[in-house]
């Protein structure tokens, strides 16, 4: 039997390992996280191929080349690891460990919970300090409601691209899909900005990241909506928010989990936001919802997140029984 006939079972093991261990600080203080390695490659390509003196067309072409290198490199590296794993007695364990490293269930929960705890234990300044670790907006412009909404929005969006998307691509293609996805997603976060330096060079990475996150964002929205009763919400209202508001978001993907979260919690999320140097004037998701979010609402979003974790794991388990016999 080939190793990757067991992909879905390995994914279940990786989900369990990540939920229990997460990203241990003691390990990543001593070793660079694989995403750090990916980031260094992107920095090198940025330095070599993104020259200010070049024309916009040339920089866009170099951005397409950068994306091609990252995708091809991710697939090749994943294939090599996958092939090596088939030759080792502990190959299954190696694959599980690699997959778990690229998932972010426990770390996402901890970072969002830190904002709630910061508000409860140290007031507004504690919340601002914690939320600055997970969002890019100006923390000094946020009141308690703004801090709470920022944490909840980050919870929803990062659930999609930090958990569901890598899960999806690993289930579909194995390690090549997982590593290539993380390479593109990291590139989007580093060079996919709409500013003078990256609007052309990062264009391809940003657009491709949108494409490969389409299925995961829809799944994330569904998981969050179905988990709504666990947080005292309504499945129907959550799906209604998705249908009415997801398309209003500037991102073709973030609107799905954010709207699902907004409808499930009865909150108005997104809307106008201040970032260092500029302001985003977006419409609200679930505009009729309550805007005065608080630490208790962050707790409810974490309950919703745990419910979504359970639903995604259940789906993988069902598929594993159906398609990957032991």
GROMACS .gro file of C-alpha atoms in nm:
model
  326
    1UNK     CA    1   0.000   0.000   0.000
    2UNK     CA    2   0.134   0.342  -0.096
    3UNK     CA    3   0.181   0.592   0.185
    4UNK     CA    4  -0.055   0.849   0.037
    5UNK     CA    5  -0.350   0.617   0.018
    6UNK     CA    6  -0.363   0.716   0.387
    7UNK     CA    7  -0.353   1.093   0.333
    8UNK     CA    8  -0.681   1.167   0.511
    9UNK     CA    9  -0.588   0.952   0.810
   10UNK     CA   10  -0.255   1.135   0.831
   11UNK     CA   11  -0.444   1.463   0.816
   12UNK     CA   12  -0.660   1.360   1.113
   13UNK     CA   13  -0.343   1.279   1.308
   14UNK     CA   14  -0.192   1.616   1.209
   15UNK     CA   15  -0.505   1.801   1.324
   16UNK     CA   16  -0.492   1.624   1.659
   17UNK     CA   17  -0.118   1.690   1.700
   18UNK     CA   18  -0.156   2.059   1.615
   19UNK     CA   19  -0.455   2.095   1.850
   20UNK     CA   20  -0.257   1.944   2.138
   21UNK     CA   21   0.093   2.084   2.080
   22UNK     CA   22   0.048   2.382   1.847
   23UNK     CA   23   0.362   2.586   1.780
   24UNK     CA   24   0.583   2.531   2.086
   25UNK     CA   25   0.792   2.838   2.163
   26UNK     CA   26   1.081   2.630   2.295
   27UNK     CA   27   1.121   2.467   1.953
   28UNK     CA   28   1.089   2.772   1.728
   29UNK     CA   29   1.321   2.974   1.949
   30UNK     CA   30   1.592   2.724   1.857
   31UNK     CA   31   1.495   2.642   1.499
   32UNK     CA   32   1.357   2.869   1.226
   33UNK     CA   33   0.996   2.787   1.145
   34UNK     CA   34   0.953   2.660   0.784
   35UNK     CA   35   0.747   2.971   0.706
   36UNK     CA   36   1.056   3.175   0.803
   37UNK     CA   37   1.255   2.982   0.543
   38UNK     CA   38   0.987   3.052   0.285
   39UNK     CA   39   0.998   3.419   0.382
   40UNK     CA   40   1.373   3.432   0.328
   41UNK     CA   41   1.331   3.292  -0.023
   42UNK     CA   42   1.067   3.556  -0.096
   43UNK     CA   43   1.293   3.831   0.040
   44UNK     CA   44   1.574   3.711  -0.187
   45UNK     CA   45   1.348   3.711  -0.492
   46UNK     CA   46   1.214   4.054  -0.397
   47UNK     CA   47   1.566   4.196  -0.374
   48UNK     CA   48   1.679   4.039  -0.701
   49UNK     CA   49   1.370   4.086  -0.918
   50UNK     CA   50   1.186   4.393  -0.787
   51UNK     CA   51   1.395   4.686  -0.906
   52UNK     CA   52   1.247   5.038  -0.869
   53UNK     CA   53   1.415   5.150  -1.192
   54UNK     CA   54   1.230   4.889  -1.399
   55UNK     CA   55   0.902   4.963  -1.571
   56UNK     CA   56   0.570   4.856  -1.422
   57UNK     CA   57   0.530   4.592  -1.694
   58UNK     CA   58   0.874   4.447  -1.622
   59UNK     CA   59   0.809   4.437  -1.247
   60UNK     CA   60   0.476   4.263  -1.307
   61UNK     CA   61   0.652   4.006  -1.527
   62UNK     CA   62   0.915   3.952  -1.257
   63UNK     CA   63   0.631   3.906  -1.007
   64UNK     CA   64   0.482   3.635  -1.225
   65UNK     CA   65   0.826   3.471  -1.242
   66UNK     CA   66   0.856   3.493  -0.862
   67UNK     CA   67   0.518   3.326  -0.817
   68UNK     CA   68   0.615   3.051  -1.064
   69UNK     CA   69   0.938   2.985  -0.873
   70UNK     CA   70   0.753   2.965  -0.541
   71UNK     CA   71   0.479   2.733  -0.668
   72UNK     CA   72   0.718   2.508  -0.859
   73UNK     CA   73   0.963   2.501  -0.569
   74UNK     CA   74   0.689   2.419  -0.320
   75UNK     CA   75   0.555   2.136  -0.532
   76UNK     CA   76   0.899   1.989  -0.601
   77UNK     CA   77   1.008   2.015  -0.238
   78UNK     CA   78   0.681   1.855  -0.127
   79UNK     CA   79   0.721   1.572  -0.378
   80UNK     CA   80   1.076   1.507  -0.254
   81UNK     CA   81   0.962   1.495   0.108
   82UNK     CA   82   0.671   1.275   0.012
   83UNK     CA   83   0.897   1.034  -0.174
   84UNK     CA   84   1.151   1.026   0.110
   85UNK     CA   85   0.871   0.949   0.354
   86UNK     CA   86   0.768   0.641   0.154
   87UNK     CA   87   1.117   0.495   0.208
   88UNK     CA   88   1.125   0.540   0.586
   89UNK     CA   89   0.984   0.315   0.854
   90UNK     CA   90   0.853   0.625   1.032
   91UNK     CA   91   0.740   0.792   0.709
   92UNK     CA   92   0.381   0.838   0.824
   93UNK     CA   93   0.498   1.016   1.138
   94UNK     CA   94   0.723   1.245   0.935
   95UNK     CA   95   0.432   1.348   0.713
   96UNK     CA   96   0.208   1.409   1.014
   97UNK     CA   97   0.475   1.629   1.178
   98UNK     CA   98   0.527   1.835   0.863
   99UNK     CA   99   0.154   1.881   0.809
  100UNK     CA  100   0.099   1.982   1.173
  101UNK     CA  101   0.368   2.250   1.146
  102UNK     CA  102   0.168   2.423   0.871
  103UNK     CA  103  -0.163   2.415   1.060
  104UNK     CA  104  -0.251   2.683   1.314
  105UNK     CA  105  -0.544   2.567   1.525
  106UNK     CA  106  -0.392   2.607   1.871
  107UNK     CA  107  -0.188   2.916   1.788
  108UNK     CA  108  -0.490   3.095   1.640
  109UNK     CA  109  -0.698   3.013   1.947
  110UNK     CA  110  -0.421   3.134   2.178
  111UNK     CA  111  -0.363   3.462   1.993
  112UNK     CA  112  -0.732   3.552   1.990
  113UNK     CA  113  -0.775   3.444   2.353
  114UNK     CA  114  -0.481   3.669   2.444
  115UNK     CA  115  -0.680   3.971   2.324
  116UNK     CA  116  -0.976   3.871   2.540
  117UNK     CA  117  -0.749   3.816   2.840
  118UNK     CA  118  -0.567   4.143   2.776
  119UNK     CA  119  -0.895   4.335   2.787
  120UNK     CA  120  -1.013   4.155   3.100
  121UNK     CA  121  -0.687   4.172   3.292
  122UNK     CA  122  -0.527   4.497   3.177
  123UNK     CA  123  -0.808   4.701   3.027
  124UNK     CA  124  -0.799   4.877   2.692
  125UNK     CA  125  -0.420   4.906   2.674
  126UNK     CA  126  -0.383   4.533   2.737
  127UNK     CA  127  -0.629   4.459   2.460
  128UNK     CA  128  -0.458   4.697   2.219
  129UNK     CA  129  -0.118   4.541   2.286
  130UNK     CA  130  -0.249   4.189   2.225
  131UNK     CA  131  -0.452   4.273   1.915
  132UNK     CA  132  -0.151   4.446   1.757
  133UNK     CA  133   0.007   4.100   1.736
  134UNK     CA  134  -0.261   3.969   1.499
  135UNK     CA  135  -0.392   4.265   1.295
  136UNK     CA  136  -0.229   4.541   1.096
  137UNK     CA  137  -0.467   4.823   1.188
  138UNK     CA  138  -0.364   5.112   1.413
  139UNK     CA  139  -0.424   4.985   1.770
  140UNK     CA  140  -0.424   5.338   1.916
  141UNK     CA  141  -0.737   5.420   1.717
  142UNK     CA  142  -0.933   5.129   1.869
  143UNK     CA  143  -1.167   5.147   2.165
  144UNK     CA  144  -1.278   4.831   2.348
  145UNK     CA  145  -1.539   4.753   2.083
  146UNK     CA  146  -1.284   4.809   1.806
  147UNK     CA  147  -1.029   4.584   1.972
  148UNK     CA  148  -1.291   4.313   2.020
  149UNK     CA  149  -1.418   4.332   1.662
  150UNK     CA  150  -1.060   4.326   1.528
  151UNK     CA  151  -0.986   4.008   1.724
  152UNK     CA  152  -1.307   3.842   1.609
  153UNK     CA  153  -1.251   3.939   1.244
  154UNK     CA  154  -0.895   3.806   1.262
  155UNK     CA  155  -1.027   3.485   1.415
  156UNK     CA  156  -1.265   3.435   1.122
  157UNK     CA  157  -1.023   3.526   0.843
  158UNK     CA  158  -0.726   3.335   0.983
  159UNK     CA  159  -0.943   3.031   1.040
  160UNK     CA  160  -0.992   3.020   0.664
  161UNK     CA  161  -0.638   3.076   0.538
  162UNK     CA  162  -0.447   2.942   0.840
  163UNK     CA  163  -0.636   2.618   0.891
  164UNK     CA  164  -0.901   2.528   0.635
  165UNK     CA  165  -0.692   2.618   0.329
  166UNK     CA  166  -0.379   2.418   0.422
  167UNK     CA  167  -0.607   2.134   0.532
  168UNK     CA  168  -0.785   2.145   0.194
  169UNK     CA  169  -0.471   2.146  -0.018
  170UNK     CA  170  -0.304   1.873   0.186
  171UNK     CA  171  -0.614   1.655   0.158
  172UNK     CA  172  -0.628   1.716  -0.217
  173UNK     CA  173  -0.260   1.692  -0.318
  174UNK     CA  174  -0.059   1.595  -0.010
  175UNK     CA  175   0.263   1.769   0.092
  176UNK     CA  176   0.319   1.931  -0.251
  177UNK     CA  177  -0.017   2.107  -0.226
  178UNK     CA  178   0.035   2.205   0.136
  179UNK     CA  179   0.384   2.353   0.091
  180UNK     CA  180   0.299   2.530  -0.237
  181UNK     CA  181  -0.008   2.682  -0.070
  182UNK     CA  182   0.194   2.813   0.224
  183UNK     CA  183   0.453   2.959  -0.014
  184UNK     CA  184   0.185   3.153  -0.205
  185UNK     CA  185   0.003   3.261   0.109
  186UNK     CA  186   0.327   3.386   0.264
  187UNK     CA  187   0.412   3.572  -0.056
  188UNK     CA  188   0.073   3.742  -0.050
  189UNK     CA  189   0.131   3.861   0.306
  190UNK     CA  190   0.480   3.990   0.222
  191UNK     CA  191   0.454   4.133  -0.129
  192UNK     CA  192   0.083   4.134  -0.212
  193UNK     CA  193   0.033   4.494  -0.103
  194UNK     CA  194  -0.126   4.772  -0.307
  195UNK     CA  195   0.150   5.025  -0.266
  196UNK     CA  196   0.415   5.175  -0.491
  197UNK     CA  197   0.671   4.902  -0.426
  198UNK     CA  198   0.447   4.598  -0.465
  199UNK     CA  199   0.137   4.689  -0.666
  200UNK     CA  200   0.301   4.545  -0.979
  201UNK     CA  201   0.558   4.299  -0.843
  202UNK     CA  202   0.312   4.145  -0.596
  203UNK     CA  203   0.011   4.149  -0.828
  204UNK     CA  204   0.041   3.786  -0.941
  205UNK     CA  205   0.094   3.651  -0.589
  206UNK     CA  206  -0.205   3.844  -0.453
  207UNK     CA  207  -0.437   3.733  -0.733
  208UNK     CA  208  -0.324   3.370  -0.720
  209UNK     CA  209  -0.367   3.368  -0.342
  210UNK     CA  210  -0.726   3.483  -0.396
  211UNK     CA  211  -0.786   3.194  -0.637
  212UNK     CA  212  -0.640   2.916  -0.423
  213UNK     CA  213  -0.827   3.038  -0.116
  214UNK     CA  214  -1.168   3.033  -0.285
  215UNK     CA  215  -1.269   2.678  -0.185
  216UNK     CA  216  -1.134   2.706   0.170
  217UNK     CA  217  -1.307   3.037   0.241
  218UNK     CA  218  -1.643   2.890   0.138
  219UNK     CA  219  -1.586   2.583   0.353
  220UNK     CA  220  -1.478   2.800   0.647
  221UNK     CA  221  -1.796   3.005   0.618
  222UNK     CA  222  -2.008   2.688   0.617
  223UNK     CA  223  -1.828   2.537   0.919
  224UNK     CA  224  -1.868   2.858   1.119
  225UNK     CA  225  -2.234   2.891   1.026
  226UNK     CA  226  -2.312   2.532   1.123
  227UNK     CA  227  -2.138   2.584   1.458
  228UNK     CA  228  -2.347   2.895   1.538
  229UNK     CA  229  -2.577   2.729   1.798
  230UNK     CA  230  -2.274   2.646   2.014
  231UNK     CA  231  -2.220   3.019   2.066
  232UNK     CA  232  -2.589   3.095   2.115
  233UNK     CA  233  -2.637   3.195   1.752
  234UNK     CA  234  -2.852   3.093   1.459
  235UNK     CA  235  -2.740   2.883   1.163
  236UNK     CA  236  -3.003   3.052   0.948
  237UNK     CA  237  -2.890   3.404   1.040
  238UNK     CA  238  -2.529   3.311   0.979
  239UNK     CA  239  -2.601   3.177   0.630
  240UNK     CA  240  -2.821   3.481   0.562
  241UNK     CA  241  -2.529   3.709   0.648
  242UNK     CA  242  -2.306   3.512   0.413
  243UNK     CA  243  -2.551   3.540   0.125
  244UNK     CA  244  -2.620   3.910   0.183
  245UNK     CA  245  -2.282   4.045   0.285
  246UNK     CA  246  -1.988   3.823   0.189
  247UNK     CA  247  -1.974   3.983  -0.155
  248UNK     CA  248  -1.944   4.331  -0.001
  249UNK     CA  249  -1.597   4.260   0.139
  250UNK     CA  250  -1.299   4.391  -0.057
  251UNK     CA  251  -1.154   4.039  -0.045
  252UNK     CA  252  -1.327   3.767  -0.250
  253UNK     CA  253  -1.253   3.527   0.035
  254UNK     CA  254  -1.244   3.703   0.374
  255UNK     CA  255  -1.608   3.805   0.342
  256UNK     CA  256  -1.730   3.446   0.376
  257UNK     CA  257  -1.592   3.357   0.719
  258UNK     CA  258  -1.632   3.713   0.850
  259UNK     CA  259  -1.996   3.734   0.743
  260UNK     CA  260  -2.060   3.387   0.888
  261UNK     CA  261  -1.904   3.494   1.217
  262UNK     CA  262  -2.098   3.821   1.221
  263UNK     CA  263  -2.431   3.650   1.161
  264UNK     CA  264  -2.362   3.373   1.412
  265UNK     CA  265  -2.267   3.618   1.690
  266UNK     CA  266  -2.522   3.887   1.602
  267UNK     CA  267  -2.244   4.143   1.552
  268UNK     CA  268  -2.165   4.397   1.283
  269UNK     CA  269  -1.809   4.326   1.168
  270UNK     CA  270  -1.565   4.486   0.922
  271UNK     CA  271  -1.682   4.839   0.837
  272UNK     CA  272  -1.450   5.146   0.844
  273UNK     CA  273  -1.104   5.070   0.984
  274UNK     CA  274  -0.789   5.274   1.041
  275UNK     CA  275  -0.446   5.147   0.939
  276UNK     CA  276  -0.115   5.330   0.982
  277UNK     CA  277  -0.127   5.603   0.719
  278UNK     CA  278  -0.468   5.532   0.567
  279UNK     CA  279  -0.832   5.447   0.638
  280UNK     CA  280  -1.046   5.174   0.484
  281UNK     CA  281  -1.413   5.267   0.442
  282UNK     CA  282  -1.573   4.924   0.400
  283UNK     CA  283  -1.939   4.832   0.454
  284UNK     CA  284  -2.032   4.630   0.761
  285UNK     CA  285  -2.093   4.258   0.752
  286UNK     CA  286  -2.435   4.197   0.916
  287UNK     CA  287  -2.491   4.572   0.937
  288UNK     CA  288  -2.796   4.542   1.164
  289UNK     CA  289  -2.595   4.355   1.425
  290UNK     CA  290  -2.452   4.497   1.746
  291UNK     CA  291  -2.135   4.706   1.701
  292UNK     CA  292  -2.040   4.733   2.069
  293UNK     CA  293  -1.847   4.407   2.089
  294UNK     CA  294  -1.662   4.314   2.407
  295UNK     CA  295  -1.440   4.049   2.563
  296UNK     CA  296  -1.737   3.818   2.612
  297UNK     CA  297  -1.800   3.828   2.237
  298UNK     CA  298  -1.440   3.724   2.179
  299UNK     CA  299  -1.506   3.424   2.405
  300UNK     CA  300  -1.813   3.341   2.197
  301UNK     CA  301  -1.606   3.362   1.877
  302UNK     CA  302  -1.361   3.113   2.028
  303UNK     CA  303  -1.646   2.873   2.108
  304UNK     CA  304  -1.756   2.909   1.747
  305UNK     CA  305  -1.400   2.843   1.634
  306UNK     CA  306  -1.378   2.523   1.839
  307UNK     CA  307  -1.709   2.408   1.693
  308UNK     CA  308  -1.579   2.471   1.342
  309UNK     CA  309  -1.264   2.273   1.427
  310UNK     CA  310  -1.482   1.981   1.529
  311UNK     CA  311  -1.694   1.997   1.214
  312UNK     CA  312  -1.394   2.009   0.982
  313UNK     CA  313  -1.234   1.713   1.161
  314UNK     CA  314  -1.562   1.521   1.139
  315UNK     CA  315  -1.579   1.582   0.765
  316UNK     CA  316  -1.220   1.463   0.716
  317UNK     CA  317  -1.296   1.154   0.926
  318UNK     CA  318  -1.604   1.070   0.720
  319UNK     CA  319  -1.407   1.110   0.398
  320UNK     CA  320  -1.125   0.900   0.539
  321UNK     CA  321  -1.361   0.614   0.610
  322UNK     CA  322  -1.523   0.653   0.269
  323UNK     CA  323  -1.215   0.684   0.048
  324UNK     CA  324  -0.904   0.576   0.240
  325UNK     CA  325  -0.953   0.233   0.395
  326UNK     CA  326  -0.716   0.143   0.675
   0.00000   0.00000   0.00000
